[in-house]
Short mmCIF file of C-alpha atoms and ligand atoms in Angstrom, two decimals:
data_model
loop_
_atom_site.label_atom_id
_atom_site.label_comp_id
_atom_site.label_asym_id
_atom_site.label_seq_id
_atom_site.Cartn_x
_atom_site.Cartn_y
_atom_site.Cartn_z
CA MET A 23 9.41 -26.04 18.25
CA GLN A 24 7.07 -23.84 16.34
CA ARG A 25 6.25 -24.95 12.81
CA ILE A 26 8.57 -22.90 9.98
CA THR A 27 6.28 -22.00 7.27
CA THR A 28 7.45 -20.00 4.33
CA VAL A 29 5.29 -17.83 2.14
CA THR A 30 5.48 -20.36 -0.79
CA GLU A 31 4.35 -23.14 1.79
CA HIS A 32 1.68 -20.96 2.82
CA LEU A 33 0.52 -20.13 -0.48
CA LEU A 34 0.64 -23.74 -1.77
CA PHE A 35 -1.81 -24.18 1.67
CA LEU A 36 -4.06 -21.53 0.37
CA GLN A 37 -3.94 -23.00 -3.19
CA LYS A 38 -6.12 -25.81 -1.99
CA GLU A 39 -8.82 -23.08 -0.82
CA SER A 40 -8.26 -20.53 -3.60
CA PRO A 41 -8.16 -21.66 -7.27
CA MET A 42 -6.55 -18.41 -7.98
CA ALA A 43 -3.51 -19.24 -6.43
CA THR A 44 -2.35 -21.16 -9.33
CA GLY A 45 1.51 -22.13 -10.10
CA ARG A 46 1.98 -19.06 -11.96
CA PHE A 47 0.45 -16.75 -9.27
CA THR A 48 2.86 -18.23 -6.76
CA HIS A 49 5.69 -17.42 -9.29
CA LEU A 50 4.72 -13.89 -9.48
CA LEU A 51 4.59 -13.72 -5.80
CA ASN A 52 8.05 -15.26 -5.63
CA GLU A 53 9.56 -12.97 -8.22
CA LEU A 54 8.01 -10.11 -5.88
CA ILE A 55 9.67 -11.43 -2.90
CA LEU A 56 13.06 -11.73 -4.64
CA ALA A 57 12.93 -8.13 -5.48
CA ALA A 58 11.61 -6.93 -2.05
CA LYS A 59 14.66 -8.93 -0.70
CA ILE A 60 17.30 -7.07 -2.86
CA ILE A 61 15.43 -3.64 -1.90
CA SER A 62 15.57 -4.55 1.77
CA ARG A 63 19.29 -5.25 1.50
CA GLU A 64 19.95 -1.66 -0.03
CA VAL A 65 17.46 -0.07 2.37
CA ASN A 66 19.40 -1.35 5.22
CA LYS A 67 22.73 -0.28 4.28
CA ALA A 68 21.54 2.82 3.02
CA GLY A 69 23.43 4.62 5.50
CA LEU A 70 26.51 3.21 4.33
CA VAL A 71 26.51 3.51 0.79
CA ASP A 72 26.52 6.73 -1.25
CA ILE A 73 22.81 6.14 -2.41
CA LEU A 74 21.30 8.51 -0.02
CA GLY A 75 20.44 12.27 -1.09
CA PHE A 76 18.63 13.47 -4.18
CA THR A 77 19.05 12.64 -8.10
CA GLY A 78 17.97 16.06 -8.77
CA GLU A 79 15.18 14.62 -10.97
CA ILE A 80 11.64 15.14 -10.52
CA ASN A 81 9.03 12.31 -10.79
CA VAL A 82 5.91 12.21 -12.44
CA GLN A 83 4.37 13.49 -9.09
CA GLY A 84 6.46 16.53 -8.95
CA GLU A 85 8.50 15.07 -6.14
CA GLU A 86 12.40 14.79 -5.94
CA VAL A 87 13.45 11.34 -6.60
CA VAL A 88 15.56 9.99 -3.72
CA LYS A 89 18.22 7.51 -5.36
CA LEU A 90 16.55 4.52 -3.32
CA ASP A 91 13.34 5.28 -5.24
CA GLU A 92 14.73 4.74 -8.19
CA PHE A 93 16.82 1.72 -7.35
CA ALA A 94 13.55 0.13 -5.89
CA ASN A 95 11.65 0.97 -8.98
CA ARG A 96 14.22 -0.38 -11.48
CA ILE A 97 14.64 -3.59 -9.40
CA LEU A 98 10.94 -4.24 -9.30
CA ILE A 99 10.32 -3.40 -13.07
CA HIS A 100 13.43 -5.53 -14.16
CA ARG A 101 12.42 -8.61 -12.08
CA MET A 102 8.71 -8.58 -12.95
CA GLU A 103 8.84 -7.54 -16.64
CA ARG A 104 10.87 -11.14 -17.30
CA ALA A 105 8.71 -13.21 -15.07
CA GLY A 106 6.43 -14.03 -17.89
CA VAL A 107 3.04 -13.46 -15.43
CA LEU A 108 2.32 -9.89 -16.28
CA CYS A 109 0.61 -8.29 -19.34
CA ALA A 110 1.37 -4.95 -17.95
CA MET A 111 2.58 -3.03 -14.80
CA ALA A 112 2.23 0.71 -13.33
CA SER A 113 4.39 2.39 -10.99
CA GLU A 114 3.94 5.57 -8.54
CA GLU A 115 7.20 6.36 -10.21
CA ASN A 116 6.13 6.18 -13.96
CA ALA A 117 3.73 8.50 -15.73
CA ASP A 118 2.23 5.98 -18.00
CA LEU A 119 1.61 1.86 -18.20
CA ILE A 120 4.93 -0.07 -18.11
CA GLU A 121 4.35 -2.60 -20.97
CA ILE A 122 6.14 -6.13 -21.13
CA PRO A 123 8.95 -5.91 -23.77
CA PRO A 124 8.18 -8.19 -26.74
CA ALA A 125 11.49 -10.25 -25.27
CA PHE A 126 9.34 -11.61 -22.59
CA PRO A 127 6.48 -13.73 -22.44
CA SER A 128 2.98 -11.93 -21.58
CA GLY A 129 0.88 -13.25 -18.83
CA ASP A 130 -2.43 -12.77 -17.23
CA TYR A 131 -1.92 -10.60 -14.23
CA VAL A 132 -1.22 -6.99 -13.89
CA LEU A 133 0.86 -5.52 -11.11
CA ILE A 134 0.56 -1.93 -9.68
CA PHE A 135 3.00 -0.62 -7.20
CA ASP A 136 4.69 2.10 -5.27
CA PRO A 137 8.28 0.95 -5.22
CA LEU A 138 9.14 2.67 -1.93
CA ASP A 139 6.64 4.78 -0.19
CA GLY A 140 7.60 7.14 2.41
CA SER A 141 11.07 7.30 0.77
CA SER A 142 11.57 11.08 2.07
CA ASN A 143 12.25 9.36 5.35
CA VAL A 144 15.20 7.09 4.45
CA ASP A 145 17.64 9.49 5.62
CA SER A 146 16.32 9.63 9.08
CA ASN A 147 16.19 5.99 9.14
CA VAL A 148 12.38 5.56 9.43
CA SER A 149 10.74 2.55 8.30
CA ILE A 150 9.40 2.68 4.59
CA GLY A 151 7.72 0.28 2.38
CA THR A 152 6.93 -1.04 -0.94
CA ILE A 153 3.03 -1.35 -1.75
CA PHE A 154 1.65 -3.99 -4.43
CA SER A 155 -1.73 -4.62 -5.88
CA ILE A 156 -2.48 -7.52 -8.40
CA TYR A 157 -5.31 -7.80 -10.93
CA ARG A 158 -6.20 -10.34 -13.42
CA ARG A 159 -5.93 -8.82 -17.05
CA LYS A 160 -9.72 -7.99 -18.43
CA SER A 161 -8.45 -7.59 -22.22
CA PRO A 162 -8.25 -11.08 -24.22
CA PRO A 163 -4.80 -12.76 -23.87
CA GLY A 164 -2.13 -11.42 -26.31
CA ARG A 165 0.07 -8.24 -26.55
CA ASN A 166 -2.61 -5.71 -26.87
CA VAL A 167 -2.93 -4.52 -23.28
CA ASN A 168 -5.05 -1.22 -22.53
CA LEU A 169 -5.29 1.14 -19.82
CA GLY A 170 -8.60 -0.47 -18.85
CA ASP A 171 -6.49 -3.61 -17.66
CA LEU A 172 -5.13 -1.15 -15.09
CA LEU A 173 -8.36 1.03 -14.21
CA GLN A 174 -10.11 -1.54 -12.32
CA LYS A 175 -12.06 -1.08 -8.88
CA GLY A 176 -10.15 -1.97 -6.06
CA ALA A 177 -12.60 -4.88 -5.19
CA GLU A 178 -11.35 -6.49 -8.32
CA GLN A 179 -7.99 -7.21 -6.93
CA VAL A 180 -6.75 -10.96 -6.69
CA ALA A 181 -4.24 -10.00 -4.20
CA ALA A 182 -2.49 -7.06 -2.30
CA GLY A 183 -0.18 -6.10 0.45
CA TYR A 184 2.95 -4.52 1.37
CA PHE A 185 6.54 -5.13 2.30
CA ILE A 186 7.85 -2.91 5.34
CA TYR A 187 11.78 -2.07 5.71
CA GLY A 188 11.97 -1.47 9.43
CA SER A 189 13.44 -3.05 12.72
CA SER A 190 12.84 -6.31 10.67
CA THR A 191 11.76 -6.72 6.90
CA MET A 192 8.07 -8.10 6.77
CA MET A 193 5.63 -8.79 3.95
CA VAL A 194 2.05 -8.61 4.93
CA TYR A 195 -0.56 -9.69 2.00
CA THR A 196 -3.83 -11.35 1.10
CA THR A 197 -5.17 -13.20 -1.78
CA GLY A 198 -9.00 -12.59 -0.17
CA HIS A 199 -8.37 -15.58 2.48
CA GLY A 200 -7.49 -13.27 5.47
CA VAL A 201 -4.12 -11.51 5.96
CA HIS A 202 -1.05 -13.01 6.97
CA GLY A 203 2.39 -11.42 7.88
CA PHE A 204 5.99 -12.96 7.31
CA THR A 205 9.13 -11.67 8.77
CA LEU A 206 12.35 -12.02 6.81
CA ASP A 207 15.03 -14.22 8.46
CA PRO A 208 18.05 -12.75 6.93
CA SER A 209 20.05 -15.75 8.19
CA VAL A 210 18.35 -18.11 5.73
CA GLY A 211 16.85 -15.42 3.34
CA GLU A 212 13.19 -16.42 3.78
CA PHE A 213 10.10 -14.81 4.91
CA LEU A 214 8.84 -16.83 7.65
CA LEU A 215 5.10 -16.69 8.86
CA SER A 216 5.07 -14.57 11.81
CA HIS A 217 1.41 -13.11 11.93
CA PRO A 218 -0.97 -15.69 10.96
CA ALA A 219 -4.37 -14.43 10.08
CA ILE A 220 -4.11 -10.74 11.34
CA LYS A 221 -7.40 -9.06 12.70
CA ILE A 222 -7.46 -5.27 13.09
CA PRO A 223 -9.08 -4.34 16.74
CA PRO A 224 -12.57 -2.95 16.00
CA ALA A 225 -11.64 0.19 17.52
CA GLY A 226 -8.16 1.68 17.98
CA LYS A 227 -6.03 3.79 20.33
CA PHE A 228 -4.37 5.63 17.54
CA TYR A 229 -5.27 8.20 15.27
CA SER A 230 -2.78 9.14 12.74
CA VAL A 231 -3.02 12.65 10.77
CA ASN A 232 -0.72 15.35 9.62
CA GLU A 233 -2.53 18.05 11.82
CA SER A 234 -0.38 20.98 10.33
CA TYR A 235 -2.94 20.87 7.57
CA TRP A 236 -5.60 21.89 10.05
CA PRO A 237 -6.03 25.58 8.23
CA TYR A 238 -6.43 23.78 4.83
CA TRP A 239 -9.43 21.32 5.77
CA ASP A 240 -12.99 22.01 5.45
CA GLU A 241 -15.26 22.24 8.62
CA THR A 242 -16.42 18.57 8.33
CA THR A 243 -12.82 17.49 8.20
CA ARG A 244 -12.08 19.23 11.21
CA LYS A 245 -15.04 17.82 13.07
CA ALA A 246 -14.12 14.29 12.09
CA VAL A 247 -10.21 14.74 13.33
CA SER A 248 -11.57 16.40 16.47
CA TYR A 249 -13.61 13.44 17.30
CA PHE A 250 -10.28 11.69 17.86
CA LYS A 251 -8.98 14.55 20.01
CA ASN A 252 -12.06 15.02 22.28
CA PRO A 253 -11.17 14.24 25.94
CA GLU A 254 -14.92 13.55 26.53
CA ASN A 255 -14.45 10.58 24.07
CA LYS A 256 -14.75 7.40 25.94
CA SER A 257 -11.54 5.98 24.78
CA PRO A 258 -9.08 9.13 24.16
CA TYR A 259 -6.78 8.30 21.36
CA ASN A 260 -2.99 9.02 20.88
CA LEU A 261 -1.70 10.70 17.87
CA ARG A 262 0.75 8.60 16.00
CA TYR A 263 2.23 10.08 12.98
CA ILE A 264 5.23 8.83 11.30
CA GLY A 265 4.83 10.47 7.77
CA SER A 266 5.33 7.13 6.28
CA LEU A 267 2.34 5.49 5.21
CA VAL A 268 3.07 1.72 5.11
CA ALA A 269 4.49 2.31 9.07
CA ASP A 270 1.58 4.23 10.20
CA PHE A 271 -0.88 1.74 8.49
CA HIS A 272 0.80 -1.18 9.74
CA ARG A 273 1.22 -0.14 13.64
CA ASN A 274 -2.63 0.61 13.24
CA LEU A 275 -3.40 -2.68 11.56
CA LEU A 276 -1.69 -4.58 14.48
CA ALA A 277 -2.50 -2.15 17.57
CA GLY A 278 -5.95 -0.61 16.30
CA GLY A 279 -6.45 2.79 14.89
CA ILE A 280 -7.20 5.12 11.94
CA PHE A 281 -5.15 6.72 9.43
CA MET A 282 -6.56 9.69 7.89
CA TYR A 283 -5.13 11.83 4.86
CA PRO A 284 -7.98 14.16 4.05
CA ALA A 285 -8.65 16.19 1.10
CA ASP A 286 -7.21 19.79 1.69
CA LEU A 287 -7.99 23.14 0.00
CA ARG A 288 -4.34 24.22 -0.65
CA ASP A 289 -3.84 23.16 -4.32
CA PRO A 290 -7.08 23.48 -6.37
CA LYS A 291 -5.30 21.06 -8.86
CA LYS A 292 -5.05 18.45 -6.18
CA PRO A 293 -8.67 18.80 -4.20
CA SER A 294 -8.31 15.05 -3.32
CA GLY A 295 -5.31 15.20 -1.09
CA LYS A 296 -1.73 13.31 -1.94
CA LEU A 297 -2.28 9.69 -1.57
CA ARG A 298 -3.01 7.54 -4.93
CA LEU A 299 -5.95 5.37 -5.19
CA MET A 300 -4.41 2.55 -7.22
CA CYS A 301 -1.05 2.13 -5.94
CA GLU A 302 -1.73 3.24 -2.04
CA ALA A 303 -5.31 3.57 -0.91
CA ALA A 304 -6.87 0.41 -2.80
CA PRO A 305 -4.04 -2.29 -1.87
CA LEU A 306 -4.27 -1.27 1.60
CA ALA A 307 -7.67 -1.33 1.64
CA MET A 308 -7.86 -4.88 0.36
CA VAL A 309 -5.81 -5.61 3.56
CA VAL A 310 -7.58 -3.76 6.05
CA GLU A 311 -11.17 -5.07 4.86
CA GLN A 312 -9.73 -8.58 5.03
CA ALA A 313 -8.37 -8.11 8.62
CA GLY A 314 -11.83 -6.84 9.63
CA GLY A 315 -11.17 -2.92 9.23
CA MET A 316 -12.49 -0.35 6.45
CA ALA A 317 -11.30 2.31 4.10
CA THR A 318 -13.25 5.17 2.75
CA ASP A 319 -12.61 8.55 0.96
CA GLY A 320 -15.17 9.66 3.81
CA LYS A 321 -18.18 9.04 1.60
CA ARG A 322 -17.35 5.93 -0.50
CA ARG A 323 -15.87 2.42 0.13
CA ILE A 324 -12.11 2.92 -1.35
CA LEU A 325 -12.82 -0.64 -3.14
CA ASP A 326 -15.76 0.54 -4.93
CA ILE A 327 -14.44 3.67 -6.58
CA ASP A 328 -13.99 3.33 -10.42
CA PRO A 329 -10.44 4.66 -10.98
CA GLN A 330 -10.45 7.39 -14.17
CA GLU A 331 -6.71 7.73 -14.18
CA LEU A 332 -3.72 5.95 -13.04
CA HIS A 333 -2.41 8.55 -10.49
CA GLN A 334 -5.82 9.33 -9.22
CA ARG A 335 -5.65 10.95 -5.86
CA VAL A 336 -7.96 10.10 -3.10
CA PRO A 337 -8.60 11.15 0.49
CA LEU A 338 -8.12 8.26 2.74
CA PHE A 339 -9.50 7.19 6.07
CA ILE A 340 -8.37 3.72 6.89
CA GLY A 341 -8.28 1.49 10.17
CA SER A 342 -10.37 0.01 12.74
CA LYS A 343 -14.24 -0.42 11.58
CA LYS A 344 -15.76 1.51 14.71
CA ASP A 345 -13.30 4.29 13.84
CA VAL A 346 -13.76 4.74 10.05
CA GLU A 347 -17.36 4.23 10.57
CA LYS A 348 -17.60 7.29 13.13
CA VAL A 349 -15.86 9.46 10.31
CA MET A 350 -18.32 8.13 7.57
CA GLU A 351 -21.12 8.96 10.00
CA ILE A 352 -19.67 12.80 10.38
CA TYR A 353 -19.40 13.33 6.80
CA LYS A 354 -22.87 11.93 6.35
CA ALA A 355 -24.57 14.10 8.93
CA ALA A 356 -22.94 17.08 6.89
CA LYS A 357 -24.42 16.36 3.73
P1 P6P B 26 2.86 14.55 4.54
C1 P6P B 26 5.26 9.70 1.68
O1 P6P B 26 5.44 10.70 1.02
C2 P6P B 26 3.56 9.78 1.82
O2 P6P B 26 3.28 9.66 0.40
C3 P6P B 26 3.18 8.72 2.72
O3 P6P B 26 4.23 7.79 2.85
C4 P6P B 26 2.95 9.61 3.67
O4 P6P B 26 1.71 8.91 4.59
C5 P6P B 26 2.56 10.81 3.34
O5 P6P B 26 3.33 10.89 2.35
C6 P6P B 26 3.08 11.65 4.50
O6 P6P B 26 2.36 12.93 3.84
O7 P6P B 26 1.99 15.48 3.78
O8 P6P B 26 2.13 14.27 5.98
O9 P6P B 26 4.17 14.64 4.73
#
């Protein structure tokens, strides 16, 4: 019988290799896992309970807030603010830094998350996910946290990953020692190791991009996307685009491929496309690099980008190394 390994056992195993994975970090991850189990339960019954549809409110990104978004955000903040391991948080749903209320002990870590990415798909029962990114605080211990504790390069992350709520609920994460996938066994309520040491194929068979934006791309971007449509290409690619970042990323991580969300020229206020650096691109970039892949904005390594603001957007090309290198080659030649 195959050995059953829970996330906690796996972390304790890693703890020997990674001084960072202290008991406090394990506690942080366990609280995150509990929140994800609660979110998974609600997502899985979303069709049955009247939490679908829109609240009519608009979030900081100017998007309609789906009730499930709100629920996931509230659960994560509620669980994590009292865990005693964080000094601050940031959420894709909140405009500003989220402080730890004085009633709860402050800690040494910072958590940045997208509570329910792809939530506009929830009504059509498409897989959606929670993306998380963990940093060590930079300011001295105590209550005075500042934005500098959050605006850190992706390369400074101590851990990153995501939960995907699909045909099964999975957790995929890294602490810098490879990428490991766990599948929730609802009968025991535990995430069990199902995908140890994930490695992304060096070249993919899928390219993921929303081609309806073709009119809004510059010539270099069109050239980059065209490479993957080119029949002369030795390994012609299949287009797979779900419109849910975690679902598209997860498929490409396991099967190989590239996800692209380029800058587009539609909205001069958003010259860097739609995806956020801190709560989407940077955590997934850490995962993909630990799995042997790459992530760039076309020119720079995502993990090297120095963030200037919490909800900074960034063009994203992420996935199999050879495919991302091809995109960078095309952008470099266009200089
Ligand atoms: P578009 C969901 O809203 C999201 O942020 C990602 O999950 C997804 O990859 C992207 O937007 C889809 O955006 O513009 O193609 O609909």
